[in-house]
Amino acid sequence: MTNADILFQNANLPAAPLSDILVRDGVIAAILPAGSMAAEGRPTVDIGGRLLLPGFVEGHIHLDTSFYGDVWVPHKPCTDGFDVHERVRFQAENMADAAPMIDRARNQIELSIAQGSTRMRSHVMVDGSVGLASLETVLAVRAEYRDLIDVELVAFPQSGILRSPGTDRLLDEAISLGADVIGGLDPASFDRDPQRHLDVVFGIAERRGVPVDIHLHDGGSLGAFTIEEIIARTEATGLQGRVAISHAYGLGDLAPDAARRLAARLARAGIAIMTNAPGAHAFPPVALLRAEGVTVFSGSDNIRDSWWPYGDGDMLGRAMMIGYRSGFYTDAELEAAFDVVTYGGAKALGLADYGLEAGKRADFVALAAAHVPEAVVSVPHQRAVYRAGRLVAENGKVIR
């Protein structure tokens, strides 16, 4: 026994009997049937038969652009259907009048922690319009909350790479400053030169040894074409298993056979697909992708910002939304939706220490449900959130 031992008792684990979990120095040391381990002077936490789940993975969020906790900002519709260029312009206009970014980022990160996320990937604007200022602010917030949540940052060229002069240099500098992942945005429709756009993204990834996560909103054949180009770059650079495509709306526009063929290629290239199942768009066919071996993960994406007014940071609620929109009804399907916001996210982000098993970090969420399918459909709001065995949030409040 060490001074850092904690014994969690009477935990209802998925696909396991009522269990006790010994945590040592923030890591799961052993899991045994309830009553198998004596306290022996260790601190104990009685889970009381509640369902104990792995901490949720918030795989795609924007900490720099949310207005959560700020004054209400009315949504401004695009003038002629969804248009990324116009939405970026609206965002710039709104950000000029917003509360300080550091306050808004704190509000949003605390919302995510309170809902049960213990790992996060946030995209942060790095381009000619904002330089490195947004990244510097979010890096400070990450450092402030490092004991409560792990945050991975993506250098994200929201204004494009080629259309925003100097962005290629800024993206490279962002990695030196502390960003972990290189991002991209609609190489064909936004910058209108997919080859040069991907030259920059994959060039930095190779040179700096970092993963890639590219926003892709383009639908139909243009989206499919861009996915094929990203697959080719991934294979040519040897970055299999280190590339993600976020949104990939075009996968939802394809006929099943065409989607299946492209999914098989994505699986071979080890490219993960992020979807938040947005209400106004076609979205990737989750079951089809998973059946072909593609890693599918999720995130809140935008929370009360210039893109839409929705979002509550709850990845369990996101699993319910994915299941609802995907037509998932059976227990196996509901468990698949849950996997998308937990183990799928961990795989996409390369989190080797994630999971409810010995040797993994003791990140978990306790809530009132009999099993995973019930948790997905009922989305219980009363939760206790643990990071490395320490209580960091309870019933919607962060504990610092």
Short mmCIF file of N, CA and C in Angstrom, two decimals, residues 286-369:
data_model
loop_
_atom_site.label_atom_id
_atom_site.label_comp_id
_atom_site.label_asym_id
_atom_site.label_seq_id
_atom_site.Cartn_x
_atom_site.Cartn_y
_atom_site.Cartn_z
N VAL A 286 -22.38 6.05 -39.46
CA VAL A 286 -21.55 5.53 -38.37
C VAL A 286 -21.45 4.02 -38.41
N ALA A 287 -22.58 3.34 -38.53
CA ALA A 287 -22.57 1.87 -38.50
C ALA A 287 -21.79 1.30 -39.68
N LEU A 288 -22.00 1.85 -40.87
CA LEU A 288 -21.29 1.37 -42.06
C LEU A 288 -19.78 1.56 -41.90
N LEU A 289 -19.36 2.73 -41.42
CA LEU A 289 -17.93 3.00 -41.24
C LEU A 289 -17.32 2.03 -40.24
N ARG A 290 -18.00 1.85 -39.12
CA ARG A 290 -17.47 0.95 -38.09
C ARG A 290 -17.41 -0.49 -38.60
N ALA A 291 -18.40 -0.89 -39.38
CA ALA A 291 -18.39 -2.26 -39.92
C ALA A 291 -17.20 -2.49 -40.84
N GLU A 292 -16.73 -1.43 -41.50
CA GLU A 292 -15.57 -1.54 -42.39
C GLU A 292 -14.25 -1.35 -41.66
N GLY A 293 -14.32 -1.10 -40.35
CA GLY A 293 -13.10 -0.98 -39.55
C GLY A 293 -12.59 0.43 -39.36
N VAL A 294 -13.41 1.44 -39.70
CA VAL A 294 -13.00 2.83 -39.52
C VAL A 294 -13.23 3.26 -38.07
N THR A 295 -12.28 3.95 -37.49
CA THR A 295 -12.45 4.53 -36.16
C THR A 295 -13.33 5.77 -36.29
N VAL A 296 -14.44 5.77 -35.56
CA VAL A 296 -15.36 6.90 -35.56
C VAL A 296 -15.36 7.51 -34.17
N PHE A 297 -15.19 8.83 -34.09
CA PHE A 297 -15.22 9.51 -32.80
C PHE A 297 -16.08 10.75 -32.90
N SER A 298 -16.21 11.48 -31.80
CA SER A 298 -17.17 12.59 -31.80
C SER A 298 -16.69 13.72 -30.92
N GLY A 299 -17.42 14.82 -31.01
CA GLY A 299 -17.16 16.00 -30.20
C GLY A 299 -18.36 16.93 -30.25
N SER A 300 -18.36 17.92 -29.39
CA SER A 300 -19.44 18.90 -29.39
C SER A 300 -19.37 19.82 -30.59
N ASP A 301 -18.16 20.00 -31.13
CA ASP A 301 -17.87 20.99 -32.17
C ASP A 301 -18.18 22.37 -31.61
N ASN A 302 -19.09 23.10 -32.19
CA ASN A 302 -19.38 24.46 -31.75
C ASN A 302 -20.39 24.46 -30.60
N ILE A 303 -20.14 25.30 -29.62
CA ILE A 303 -21.07 25.46 -28.51
C ILE A 303 -21.46 26.94 -28.44
N ARG A 304 -22.70 27.23 -28.79
CA ARG A 304 -23.25 28.60 -28.68
C ARG A 304 -22.30 29.62 -29.29
N ASP A 305 -21.99 29.44 -30.57
CA ASP A 305 -21.09 30.36 -31.23
C ASP A 305 -21.70 30.86 -32.53
N SER A 306 -20.87 31.30 -33.46
CA SER A 306 -21.37 31.90 -34.69
C SER A 306 -21.89 30.88 -35.69
N TRP A 307 -21.70 29.60 -35.40
CA TRP A 307 -22.13 28.56 -36.33
C TRP A 307 -23.50 28.02 -35.97
N TRP A 308 -23.77 27.89 -34.67
CA TRP A 308 -25.11 27.52 -34.24
C TRP A 308 -25.27 27.80 -32.74
N PRO A 309 -26.50 27.93 -32.26
CA PRO A 309 -26.71 28.32 -30.86
C PRO A 309 -26.77 27.16 -29.88
N TYR A 310 -26.61 25.92 -30.38
CA TYR A 310 -26.78 24.75 -29.52
C TYR A 310 -25.46 24.33 -28.87
N GLY A 311 -25.55 23.30 -28.03
CA GLY A 311 -24.37 22.70 -27.43
C GLY A 311 -24.35 22.83 -25.92
N ASP A 312 -24.06 21.69 -25.25
CA ASP A 312 -23.99 21.71 -23.79
C ASP A 312 -22.75 20.98 -23.26
N GLY A 313 -21.85 20.58 -24.15
CA GLY A 313 -20.62 19.94 -23.71
C GLY A 313 -20.78 18.53 -23.18
N ASP A 314 -21.94 17.93 -23.35
CA ASP A 314 -22.22 16.62 -22.77
C ASP A 314 -22.00 15.53 -23.81
N MET A 315 -20.91 14.77 -23.67
CA MET A 315 -20.62 13.74 -24.65
C MET A 315 -21.53 12.53 -24.51
N LEU A 316 -22.11 12.30 -23.34
CA LEU A 316 -23.10 11.24 -23.22
C LEU A 316 -24.36 11.63 -23.99
N GLY A 317 -24.75 12.90 -23.89
CA GLY A 317 -25.86 13.40 -24.70
C GLY A 317 -25.54 13.34 -26.18
N ARG A 318 -24.27 13.55 -26.53
CA ARG A 318 -23.86 13.45 -27.93
C ARG A 318 -24.01 12.01 -28.42
N ALA A 319 -23.68 11.04 -27.58
CA ALA A 319 -23.88 9.63 -27.95
C ALA A 319 -25.35 9.36 -28.22
N MET A 320 -26.23 9.90 -27.38
CA MET A 320 -27.68 9.75 -27.60
C MET A 320 -28.07 10.36 -28.93
N MET A 321 -27.52 11.55 -29.24
CA MET A 321 -27.86 12.22 -30.50
C MET A 321 -27.38 11.42 -31.70
N ILE A 322 -26.18 10.89 -31.62
CA ILE A 322 -25.65 10.06 -32.70
C ILE A 322 -26.52 8.82 -32.90
N GLY A 323 -26.89 8.19 -31.80
CA GLY A 323 -27.75 7.02 -31.89
C GLY A 323 -29.12 7.35 -32.46
N TYR A 324 -29.68 8.46 -32.02
CA TYR A 324 -31.01 8.89 -32.50
C TYR A 324 -30.98 9.14 -34.00
N ARG A 325 -30.01 9.92 -34.45
CA ARG A 325 -29.94 10.27 -35.87
C ARG A 325 -29.53 9.09 -36.74
N SER A 326 -28.85 8.11 -36.15
CA SER A 326 -28.40 6.95 -36.91
C SER A 326 -29.43 5.83 -36.94
N GLY A 327 -30.53 6.00 -36.20
CA GLY A 327 -31.53 4.94 -36.13
C GLY A 327 -31.04 3.74 -35.33
N PHE A 328 -30.28 3.99 -34.27
CA PHE A 328 -29.79 2.92 -33.42
C PHE A 328 -30.83 2.61 -32.34
N TYR A 329 -31.23 1.35 -32.25
CA TYR A 329 -32.25 0.95 -31.28
C TYR A 329 -31.81 -0.22 -30.40
N THR A 330 -31.08 -1.17 -30.93
CA THR A 330 -30.71 -2.34 -30.14
C THR A 330 -29.64 -1.97 -29.13
N ASP A 331 -29.49 -2.83 -28.11
CA ASP A 331 -28.45 -2.58 -27.12
C ASP A 331 -27.07 -2.50 -27.76
N ALA A 332 -26.81 -3.37 -28.72
CA ALA A 332 -25.49 -3.36 -29.38
C ALA A 332 -25.27 -2.03 -30.11
N GLU A 333 -26.31 -1.51 -30.74
CA GLU A 333 -26.18 -0.24 -31.45
C GLU A 333 -25.97 0.92 -30.48
N LEU A 334 -26.69 0.90 -29.35
CA LEU A 334 -26.52 1.95 -28.35
C LEU A 334 -25.13 1.90 -27.74
N GLU A 335 -24.60 0.71 -27.56
CA GLU A 335 -23.23 0.57 -27.07
C GLU A 335 -22.23 1.10 -28.09
N ALA A 336 -22.53 0.93 -29.37
CA ALA A 336 -21.66 1.48 -30.42
C ALA A 336 -21.65 3.00 -30.37
N ALA A 337 -22.81 3.61 -30.14
CA ALA A 337 -22.87 5.07 -30.01
C ALA A 337 -22.03 5.53 -28.83
N PHE A 338 -22.06 4.78 -27.74
CA PHE A 338 -21.25 5.12 -26.58
C PHE A 338 -19.77 4.97 -26.88
N ASP A 339 -19.41 3.95 -27.63
CA ASP A 339 -18.01 3.74 -27.99
C ASP A 339 -17.46 4.94 -28.76
N VAL A 340 -18.30 5.57 -29.57
CA VAL A 340 -17.87 6.71 -30.37
C VAL A 340 -17.38 7.87 -29.49
N VAL A 341 -17.97 8.04 -28.30
CA VAL A 341 -17.60 9.16 -27.42
C VAL A 341 -16.62 8.74 -26.33
N THR A 342 -16.16 7.49 -26.38
CA THR A 342 -15.21 7.01 -25.37
C THR A 342 -14.01 6.35 -26.05
N TYR A 343 -14.09 5.06 -26.27
CA TYR A 343 -12.94 4.33 -26.81
C TYR A 343 -12.61 4.73 -28.25
N GLY A 344 -13.61 5.08 -29.04
CA GLY A 344 -13.34 5.57 -30.39
C GLY A 344 -12.53 6.85 -30.35
N GLY A 345 -12.92 7.77 -29.46
CA GLY A 345 -12.16 9.01 -29.31
C GLY A 345 -10.76 8.76 -28.80
N ALA A 346 -10.63 7.84 -27.86
CA ALA A 346 -9.30 7.53 -27.33
C ALA A 346 -8.39 6.98 -28.41
N LYS A 347 -8.93 6.13 -29.28
CA LYS A 347 -8.12 5.57 -30.37
C LYS A 347 -7.73 6.66 -31.37
N ALA A 348 -8.69 7.51 -31.73
CA ALA A 348 -8.41 8.58 -32.69
C ALA A 348 -7.35 9.54 -32.17
N LEU A 349 -7.36 9.79 -30.86
CA LEU A 349 -6.41 10.72 -30.27
C LEU A 349 -5.13 10.04 -29.81
N GLY A 350 -5.07 8.71 -29.96
CA GLY A 350 -3.86 7.99 -29.59
C GLY A 350 -3.60 7.94 -28.10
N LEU A 351 -4.66 7.74 -27.31
CA LEU A 351 -4.54 7.75 -25.84
C LEU A 351 -4.27 6.34 -25.33
N ALA A 352 -3.01 6.01 -25.14
CA ALA A 352 -2.63 4.65 -24.75
C ALA A 352 -3.02 4.32 -23.33
N ASP A 353 -3.24 5.32 -22.47
CA ASP A 353 -3.52 5.06 -21.06
C ASP A 353 -5.00 5.16 -20.74
N TYR A 354 -5.85 4.99 -21.74
CA TYR A 354 -7.30 5.17 -21.56
C TYR A 354 -8.00 3.83 -21.40
N GLY A 355 -8.96 3.77 -20.48
CA GLY A 355 -9.82 2.59 -20.38
C GLY A 355 -10.03 2.12 -18.95
N LEU A 356 -11.05 1.31 -18.78
CA LEU A 356 -11.37 0.75 -17.46
C LEU A 356 -10.71 -0.62 -17.31
N GLU A 357 -9.41 -0.61 -17.13
CA GLU A 357 -8.69 -1.86 -16.89
C GLU A 357 -7.38 -1.54 -16.19
N ALA A 358 -6.81 -2.55 -15.57
CA ALA A 358 -5.57 -2.36 -14.84
C ALA A 358 -4.49 -1.79 -15.76
N GLY A 359 -3.74 -0.83 -15.22
CA GLY A 359 -2.68 -0.20 -15.97
C GLY A 359 -3.09 1.08 -16.67
N LYS A 360 -4.39 1.38 -16.71
CA LYS A 360 -4.89 2.59 -17.35
C LYS A 360 -5.14 3.66 -16.29
N ARG A 361 -5.13 4.91 -16.73
CA ARG A 361 -5.37 5.99 -15.78
C ARG A 361 -6.79 5.93 -15.24
N ALA A 362 -6.94 6.27 -13.99
CA ALA A 362 -8.23 6.13 -13.31
C ALA A 362 -9.12 7.34 -13.58
N ASP A 363 -9.58 7.44 -14.82
CA ASP A 363 -10.53 8.47 -15.23
C ASP A 363 -11.89 7.82 -15.40
N PHE A 364 -12.87 8.21 -14.61
CA PHE A 364 -14.18 7.62 -14.78
C PHE A 364 -15.30 8.54 -14.32
N VAL A 365 -16.51 8.15 -14.74
CA VAL A 365 -17.73 8.90 -14.44
C VAL A 365 -18.72 7.94 -13.80
N ALA A 366 -19.24 8.32 -12.64
CA ALA A 366 -20.25 7.50 -11.96
C ALA A 366 -21.61 8.17 -12.12
N LEU A 367 -22.61 7.36 -12.52
CA LEU A 367 -23.96 7.90 -12.70
C LEU A 367 -25.00 6.81 -12.49
N ALA A 368 -26.25 7.21 -12.37
CA ALA A 368 -27.32 6.28 -12.06
C ALA A 368 -27.91 5.69 -13.35
N ALA A 369 -27.47 4.51 -13.71
CA ALA A 369 -28.02 3.75 -14.83
C ALA A 369 -27.62 2.30 -14.62
#
